[in-house]
């Protein structure tokens, strides 16, 4: 059912991510970083000389639900508290209660020109079968917008990013209200297809990505654990 002008795009991109997230890590993906439960994979891909390496991160952490992780990732009011690579972020349009359009200025990464991004950001709960917990996901997908004009010297990033989370309840007690945070665990998959939107030295971009993605996800997940520690569990 058409709710807003981008409803079909959102549906298509969400279904694509749901299809690929289950795909096993096949050959062609290199494990570039491993830290505790976090495993970072990358494929080396260039499109007319520009590095557009897809990135896939698997991580799991105790004490938080997939709903909590997705909520803090999607909700703009927390973004500047965990996102250290942004100069600014703002909502320029609300399409529905689960879909907004952001405009972001990314911190400049020398020697590249400063990047900005404009994407729709959608959060969704997919309740599969009854017995186990639902899957929560957030997708950030580049879209043009009249309130986000592309202005030189800034270069518009092209991004298709998804955060897909499952919640595991270990040794479930008889009734749900007895579940404690040490009994829950979130298994997340983060995928990022980022095209820098203009030429960046390949080696420089690859080393920035290799350093920044693990740092970014570690900082984000630690932030959510901190924020939810003493709060009631949001399933
Ligand atoms: O998960 S999100 O949707 C969170 C919402 O903000 C997201 C994460 C990361 C990016 C991103 C933006 C710019 C750049 C580069 C391109 C040329 C110069 C800067 C990079 C490269 C990969 C490296 C990178 C990775 C992580 C964090 C920052 N830097 C990534 C965009 C969106």
mmCIF file of C-alpha atoms and ligand atoms in Angstrom:
data_model
loop_
_atom_site.group_PDB
_atom_site.id
_atom_site.type_symbol
_atom_site.label_atom_id
_atom_site.label_comp_id
_atom_site.label_asym_id
_atom_site.label_seq_id
_atom_site.Cartn_x
_atom_site.Cartn_y
_atom_site.Cartn_z
ATOM 1 C CA UNK A 1 0.000 0.000 0.000
ATOM 2 C CA UNK A 2 1.437 3.363 -1.020
ATOM 3 C CA UNK A 3 1.971 5.389 2.155
ATOM 4 C CA UNK A 4 4.444 7.956 0.847
ATOM 5 C CA UNK A 5 6.302 8.664 -2.401
ATOM 6 C CA UNK A 6 9.274 6.460 -1.436
ATOM 7 C CA UNK A 7 7.294 3.516 0.007
ATOM 8 C CA UNK A 8 8.070 1.240 -2.964
ATOM 9 C CA UNK A 9 11.800 2.095 -2.912
ATOM 10 C CA UNK A 10 11.931 1.402 0.825
ATOM 11 C CA UNK A 11 10.153 -1.947 0.377
ATOM 12 C CA UNK A 12 12.472 -3.016 -2.472
ATOM 13 C CA UNK A 13 15.708 -2.111 -0.639
ATOM 14 C CA UNK A 14 14.555 -3.712 2.646
ATOM 15 C CA UNK A 15 13.688 -6.972 0.824
ATOM 16 C CA UNK A 16 17.076 -6.937 -0.948
ATOM 17 C CA UNK A 17 18.909 -6.649 2.369
ATOM 18 C CA UNK A 18 16.793 -9.397 3.918
ATOM 19 C CA UNK A 19 17.698 -11.650 0.980
ATOM 20 C CA UNK A 20 21.459 -11.014 1.166
ATOM 21 C CA UNK A 21 21.921 -10.901 4.929
ATOM 22 C CA UNK A 22 21.364 -14.672 5.124
ATOM 23 C CA UNK A 23 23.932 -15.305 2.386
ATOM 24 C CA UNK A 24 26.972 -17.090 3.838
ATOM 25 C CA UNK A 25 30.291 -15.288 3.551
ATOM 26 C CA UNK A 26 31.396 -16.765 0.244
ATOM 27 C CA UNK A 27 34.845 -16.528 -1.293
ATOM 28 C CA UNK A 28 35.825 -13.058 -2.378
ATOM 29 C CA UNK A 29 35.219 -11.655 1.119
ATOM 30 C CA UNK A 30 38.394 -10.982 3.144
ATOM 31 C CA UNK A 31 38.304 -11.020 6.943
ATOM 32 C CA UNK A 32 40.100 -7.680 7.559
ATOM 33 C CA UNK A 33 39.518 -7.256 11.292
ATOM 34 C CA UNK A 34 38.502 -9.407 14.245
ATOM 35 C CA UNK A 35 37.965 -8.091 17.754
ATOM 36 C CA UNK A 36 36.130 -10.237 20.335
ATOM 37 C CA UNK A 37 32.784 -11.165 18.772
ATOM 38 C CA UNK A 38 33.198 -8.615 15.953
ATOM 39 C CA UNK A 39 34.236 -9.950 12.526
ATOM 40 C CA UNK A 40 34.763 -7.411 9.714
ATOM 41 C CA UNK A 41 34.695 -8.615 6.089
ATOM 42 C CA UNK A 42 35.395 -6.618 2.932
ATOM 43 C CA UNK A 43 35.273 -7.273 -0.812
ATOM 44 C CA UNK A 44 37.617 -5.204 -2.948
ATOM 45 C CA UNK A 45 35.494 -3.577 -5.674
ATOM 46 C CA UNK A 46 36.268 -0.540 -7.854
ATOM 47 C CA UNK A 47 33.826 1.249 -10.142
ATOM 48 C CA UNK A 48 35.660 3.300 -12.789
ATOM 49 C CA UNK A 49 38.684 3.705 -10.547
ATOM 50 C CA UNK A 50 36.683 4.559 -7.410
ATOM 51 C CA UNK A 51 36.881 2.196 -4.406
ATOM 52 C CA UNK A 52 33.346 1.041 -3.538
ATOM 53 C CA UNK A 53 34.299 -1.947 -1.359
ATOM 54 C CA UNK A 54 31.249 -3.602 0.189
ATOM 55 C CA UNK A 55 31.666 -4.128 3.887
ATOM 56 C CA UNK A 56 29.980 -6.692 6.148
ATOM 57 C CA UNK A 57 30.354 -6.827 9.928
ATOM 58 C CA UNK A 58 29.035 -9.595 12.196
ATOM 59 C CA UNK A 59 28.872 -8.821 15.876
ATOM 60 C CA UNK A 60 27.049 -10.128 18.941
ATOM 61 C CA UNK A 61 26.727 -8.600 22.360
ATOM 62 C CA UNK A 62 25.038 -9.630 25.611
ATOM 63 C CA UNK A 63 22.712 -7.347 27.536
ATOM 64 C CA UNK A 64 20.868 -5.585 24.740
ATOM 65 C CA UNK A 65 18.049 -6.395 22.287
ATOM 66 C CA UNK A 66 17.943 -5.934 18.527
ATOM 67 C CA UNK A 67 15.104 -3.473 19.007
ATOM 68 C CA UNK A 68 17.268 -1.326 21.326
ATOM 69 C CA UNK A 69 20.249 -1.417 18.946
ATOM 70 C CA UNK A 70 18.100 -0.425 15.949
ATOM 71 C CA UNK A 71 16.242 2.272 17.855
ATOM 72 C CA UNK A 72 19.458 4.023 18.938
ATOM 73 C CA UNK A 73 20.902 3.680 15.423
ATOM 74 C CA UNK A 74 17.823 5.090 13.739
ATOM 75 C CA UNK A 75 16.758 7.814 16.134
ATOM 76 C CA UNK A 76 18.455 11.078 15.136
ATOM 77 C CA UNK A 77 18.353 12.494 18.696
ATOM 78 C CA UNK A 78 21.160 10.138 19.815
ATOM 79 C CA UNK A 79 23.228 10.281 16.645
ATOM 80 C CA UNK A 80 25.736 12.967 17.554
ATOM 81 C CA UNK A 81 26.387 11.205 20.874
ATOM 82 C CA UNK A 82 27.917 8.140 19.229
ATOM 83 C CA UNK A 83 28.748 9.253 15.654
ATOM 84 C CA UNK A 84 32.230 10.780 15.826
ATOM 85 C CA UNK A 85 32.655 11.079 12.042
ATOM 86 C CA UNK A 86 29.889 13.637 11.513
ATOM 87 C CA UNK A 87 30.020 17.413 11.657
ATOM 88 C CA UNK A 88 26.213 17.620 11.596
ATOM 89 C CA UNK A 89 23.032 15.657 11.008
ATOM 90 C CA UNK A 90 19.486 16.885 10.576
ATOM 91 C CA UNK A 91 16.105 15.540 9.554
ATOM 92 C CA UNK A 92 14.843 17.324 6.443
ATOM 93 C CA UNK A 93 11.632 15.349 5.954
ATOM 94 C CA UNK A 94 9.482 12.884 7.876
ATOM 95 C CA UNK A 95 7.795 10.429 5.487
ATOM 96 C CA UNK A 96 6.087 8.328 8.166
ATOM 97 C CA UNK A 97 6.739 7.379 11.828
ATOM 98 C CA UNK A 98 9.421 4.843 10.701
ATOM 99 C CA UNK A 99 10.925 6.669 7.710
ATOM 100 C CA UNK A 100 12.770 9.994 7.717
ATOM 101 C CA UNK A 101 15.163 11.771 5.369
ATOM 102 C CA UNK A 102 18.498 12.940 6.850
ATOM 103 C CA UNK A 103 21.062 15.411 5.578
ATOM 104 C CA UNK A 104 24.558 14.872 7.079
ATOM 105 C CA UNK A 105 27.912 16.634 6.822
ATOM 106 C CA UNK A 106 30.710 14.118 7.321
ATOM 107 C CA UNK A 107 34.003 15.136 8.895
ATOM 108 C CA UNK A 108 36.588 15.793 6.226
ATOM 109 C CA UNK A 109 39.072 12.948 5.715
ATOM 110 C CA UNK A 110 42.254 14.549 4.347
ATOM 111 C CA UNK A 111 43.200 14.604 1.460
ATOM 112 C CA UNK A 112 39.643 13.871 0.197
ATOM 113 C CA UNK A 113 37.094 16.668 -0.257
ATOM 114 C CA UNK A 114 34.466 16.866 2.490
ATOM 115 C CA UNK A 115 31.501 14.487 1.977
ATOM 116 C CA UNK A 116 27.860 15.110 2.683
ATOM 117 C CA UNK A 117 25.038 12.573 2.520
ATOM 118 C CA UNK A 118 21.283 12.606 2.087
ATOM 119 C CA UNK A 119 19.434 9.400 2.727
ATOM 120 C CA UNK A 120 16.105 7.999 3.720
ATOM 121 C CA UNK A 121 16.358 6.038 6.954
ATOM 122 C CA UNK A 122 13.802 3.355 7.737
ATOM 123 C CA UNK A 123 13.346 1.203 10.838
ATOM 124 C CA UNK A 124 11.298 -1.991 10.788
ATOM 125 C CA UNK A 125 10.416 -4.997 12.908
ATOM 126 C CA UNK A 126 9.978 -8.274 11.064
ATOM 127 C CA UNK A 127 8.253 -10.798 13.260
ATOM 128 C CA UNK A 128 8.974 -14.165 11.715
ATOM 129 C CA UNK A 129 7.466 -17.187 13.507
ATOM 130 C CA UNK A 130 5.919 -16.781 16.947
ATOM 131 C CA UNK A 131 8.338 -18.678 19.137
ATOM 132 C CA UNK A 132 11.540 -16.725 18.532
ATOM 133 C CA UNK A 133 12.160 -12.993 18.777
ATOM 134 C CA UNK A 134 11.502 -10.699 15.805
ATOM 135 C CA UNK A 135 14.235 -9.308 13.557
ATOM 136 C CA UNK A 136 14.748 -5.532 13.710
ATOM 137 C CA UNK A 137 16.473 -3.612 10.947
ATOM 138 C CA UNK A 138 17.447 -0.092 9.896
ATOM 139 C CA UNK A 139 18.291 0.862 6.300
ATOM 140 C CA UNK A 140 20.001 4.126 5.285
ATOM 141 C CA UNK A 141 19.753 4.690 1.519
ATOM 142 C CA UNK A 142 20.882 7.695 -0.526
ATOM 143 C CA UNK A 143 18.103 9.794 -2.037
ATOM 144 C CA UNK A 144 18.081 13.237 -3.681
ATOM 145 C CA UNK A 145 16.159 16.014 -1.944
ATOM 146 C CA UNK A 146 15.446 19.674 -2.752
ATOM 147 C CA UNK A 147 16.476 20.639 0.807
ATOM 148 C CA UNK A 148 19.869 18.936 0.342
ATOM 149 C CA UNK A 149 21.370 20.696 -2.666
ATOM 150 C CA UNK A 150 24.770 19.424 -3.773
ATOM 151 C CA UNK A 151 27.123 22.370 -3.260
ATOM 152 C CA UNK A 152 30.772 22.459 -4.263
ATOM 153 C CA UNK A 153 33.329 21.800 -2.752
ATOM 154 C CA UNK A 154 31.294 19.139 -0.927
ATOM 155 C CA UNK A 155 30.951 15.752 -2.613
ATOM 156 C CA UNK A 156 27.711 13.765 -2.209
ATOM 157 C CA UNK A 157 28.221 10.307 -0.808
ATOM 158 C CA UNK A 158 26.211 7.406 -2.241
ATOM 159 C CA UNK A 159 25.371 4.931 0.514
ATOM 160 C CA UNK A 160 23.262 1.830 1.016
ATOM 161 C CA UNK A 161 23.670 0.714 4.627
ATOM 162 C CA UNK A 162 21.730 -1.806 6.707
ATOM 163 C CA UNK A 163 21.841 -2.861 10.338
ATOM 164 C CA UNK A 164 19.968 -6.142 10.880
ATOM 165 C CA UNK A 165 19.523 -7.525 14.399
ATOM 166 C CA UNK A 166 18.270 -10.747 15.982
ATOM 167 C CA UNK A 167 17.576 -11.089 19.690
ATOM 168 C CA UNK A 168 18.463 -14.329 21.493
ATOM 169 C CA UNK A 169 17.027 -15.122 24.916
ATOM 170 C CA UNK A 170 19.334 -17.606 26.727
ATOM 171 C CA UNK A 171 17.655 -19.944 29.276
ATOM 172 C CA UNK A 172 14.280 -18.215 28.957
ATOM 173 C CA UNK A 173 12.527 -18.153 32.359
ATOM 174 C CA UNK A 174 8.851 -19.145 32.523
ATOM 175 C CA UNK A 175 7.444 -15.647 32.122
ATOM 176 C CA UNK A 176 8.922 -12.859 30.048
ATOM 177 C CA UNK A 177 9.013 -10.250 32.826
ATOM 178 C CA UNK A 178 11.605 -12.346 34.701
ATOM 179 C CA UNK A 179 14.102 -12.027 31.835
ATOM 180 C CA UNK A 180 17.263 -10.195 32.924
ATOM 181 C CA UNK A 181 19.755 -8.406 30.679
ATOM 182 C CA UNK A 182 22.337 -11.148 31.243
ATOM 183 C CA UNK A 183 19.904 -13.581 29.575
ATOM 184 C CA UNK A 184 19.603 -11.576 26.345
ATOM 185 C CA UNK A 185 21.964 -11.257 23.423
ATOM 186 C CA UNK A 186 21.833 -9.341 20.150
ATOM 187 C CA UNK A 187 23.362 -10.798 16.992
ATOM 188 C CA UNK A 188 23.850 -8.058 14.429
ATOM 189 C CA UNK A 189 24.896 -7.861 10.801
ATOM 190 C CA UNK A 190 25.983 -4.486 9.466
ATOM 191 C CA UNK A 191 26.392 -4.085 5.696
ATOM 192 C CA UNK A 192 27.650 -0.921 4.016
ATOM 193 C CA UNK A 193 27.858 -0.209 0.302
ATOM 194 C CA UNK A 194 29.439 3.260 0.260
ATOM 195 C CA UNK A 195 30.516 5.031 -2.904
ATOM 196 C CA UNK A 196 32.561 8.099 -1.902
ATOM 197 C CA UNK A 197 30.903 9.959 -4.782
ATOM 198 C CA UNK A 198 34.130 11.153 -6.282
ATOM 199 C CA UNK A 199 37.719 10.039 -6.581
ATOM 200 C CA UNK A 200 39.641 9.247 -3.358
ATOM 201 C CA UNK A 201 43.103 7.617 -3.337
ATOM 202 C CA UNK A 202 42.308 3.866 -3.155
ATOM 203 C CA UNK A 203 44.884 2.973 -0.516
ATOM 204 C CA UNK A 204 43.898 5.946 1.654
ATOM 205 C CA UNK A 205 40.179 5.112 1.498
ATOM 206 C CA UNK A 206 40.810 1.409 2.206
ATOM 207 C CA UNK A 207 42.893 2.215 5.276
ATOM 208 C CA UNK A 208 40.329 4.771 6.518
ATOM 209 C CA UNK A 209 37.543 2.202 6.101
ATOM 210 C CA UNK A 210 39.564 -0.547 7.782
ATOM 211 C CA UNK A 211 40.192 1.712 10.779
ATOM 212 C CA UNK A 212 36.889 3.598 10.974
ATOM 213 C CA UNK A 213 34.210 0.919 10.519
ATOM 214 C CA UNK A 214 35.272 -1.283 13.478
ATOM 215 C CA UNK A 215 35.827 1.828 15.609
ATOM 216 C CA UNK A 216 32.420 3.224 14.630
ATOM 217 C CA UNK A 217 30.526 -0.003 15.376
ATOM 218 C CA UNK A 218 32.398 -0.592 18.648
ATOM 219 C CA UNK A 219 31.678 2.936 19.808
ATOM 220 C CA UNK A 220 28.016 2.683 18.779
ATOM 221 C CA UNK A 221 27.379 -0.667 20.505
ATOM 222 C CA UNK A 222 29.189 0.439 23.692
ATOM 223 C CA UNK A 223 27.042 3.581 23.705
ATOM 224 C CA UNK A 224 23.820 1.539 23.499
ATOM 225 C CA UNK A 225 24.964 -0.828 26.282
ATOM 226 C CA UNK A 226 25.693 2.213 28.471
ATOM 227 C CA UNK A 227 22.360 3.883 27.687
ATOM 228 C CA UNK A 228 20.235 0.766 28.280
ATOM 229 C CA UNK A 229 22.074 -0.732 31.293
ATOM 230 C CA UNK A 230 19.613 0.466 33.939
ATOM 231 C CA UNK A 231 16.540 0.755 31.724
ATOM 232 C CA UNK A 232 13.741 -1.813 31.350
ATOM 233 C CA UNK A 233 14.419 -4.180 28.426
ATOM 234 C CA UNK A 234 12.824 -3.023 25.149
ATOM 235 C CA UNK A 235 11.924 -6.228 23.247
HETATM 236 O O1 LIG B 1 26.267 3.568 9.004
HETATM 237 S S1 LIG B 1 25.946 4.906 8.499
HETATM 238 O O2 LIG B 1 24.797 5.003 7.645
HETATM 239 C C1 LIG B 1 25.716 5.923 9.941
HETATM 240 C C2 LIG B 1 25.060 7.206 9.637
HETATM 241 O O3 LIG B 1 25.994 8.234 9.575
HETATM 242 C C3 LIG B 1 27.345 5.473 7.621
HETATM 243 C C4 LIG B 1 28.622 5.066 7.999
HETATM 244 C C5 LIG B 1 29.755 5.525 7.321
HETATM 245 C C6 LIG B 1 29.625 6.384 6.228
HETATM 246 C C7 LIG B 1 30.840 6.889 5.534
HETATM 247 C C8 LIG B 1 30.909 8.215 5.105
HETATM 248 C C9 LIG B 1 32.062 8.691 4.485
HETATM 249 C C10 LIG B 1 33.176 7.872 4.275
HETATM 250 C C11 LIG B 1 34.439 8.372 3.573
HETATM 251 C C12 LIG B 1 34.251 8.476 2.053
HETATM 252 C C13 LIG B 1 35.305 9.499 1.614
HETATM 253 C C14 LIG B 1 35.791 10.230 2.859
HETATM 254 C C15 LIG B 1 34.923 9.753 4.032
HETATM 255 C C16 LIG B 1 33.106 6.547 4.720
HETATM 256 C C17 LIG B 1 34.302 5.701 4.596
HETATM 257 C C18 LIG B 1 34.410 4.288 4.867
HETATM 258 C C19 LIG B 1 34.990 5.267 5.825
HETATM 259 C C20 LIG B 1 34.318 5.444 7.146
HETATM 260 C C21 LIG B 1 33.739 4.344 7.787
HETATM 261 C C22 LIG B 1 33.057 4.551 8.976
HETATM 262 C C23 LIG B 1 32.958 5.821 9.495
HETATM 263 C C24 LIG B 1 33.554 6.885 8.797
HETATM 264 N N1 LIG B 1 34.229 6.693 7.651
HETATM 265 C C25 LIG B 1 31.940 6.054 5.325
HETATM 266 C C26 LIG B 1 28.326 6.768 5.843
HETATM 267 C C27 LIG B 1 27.219 6.304 6.531
#
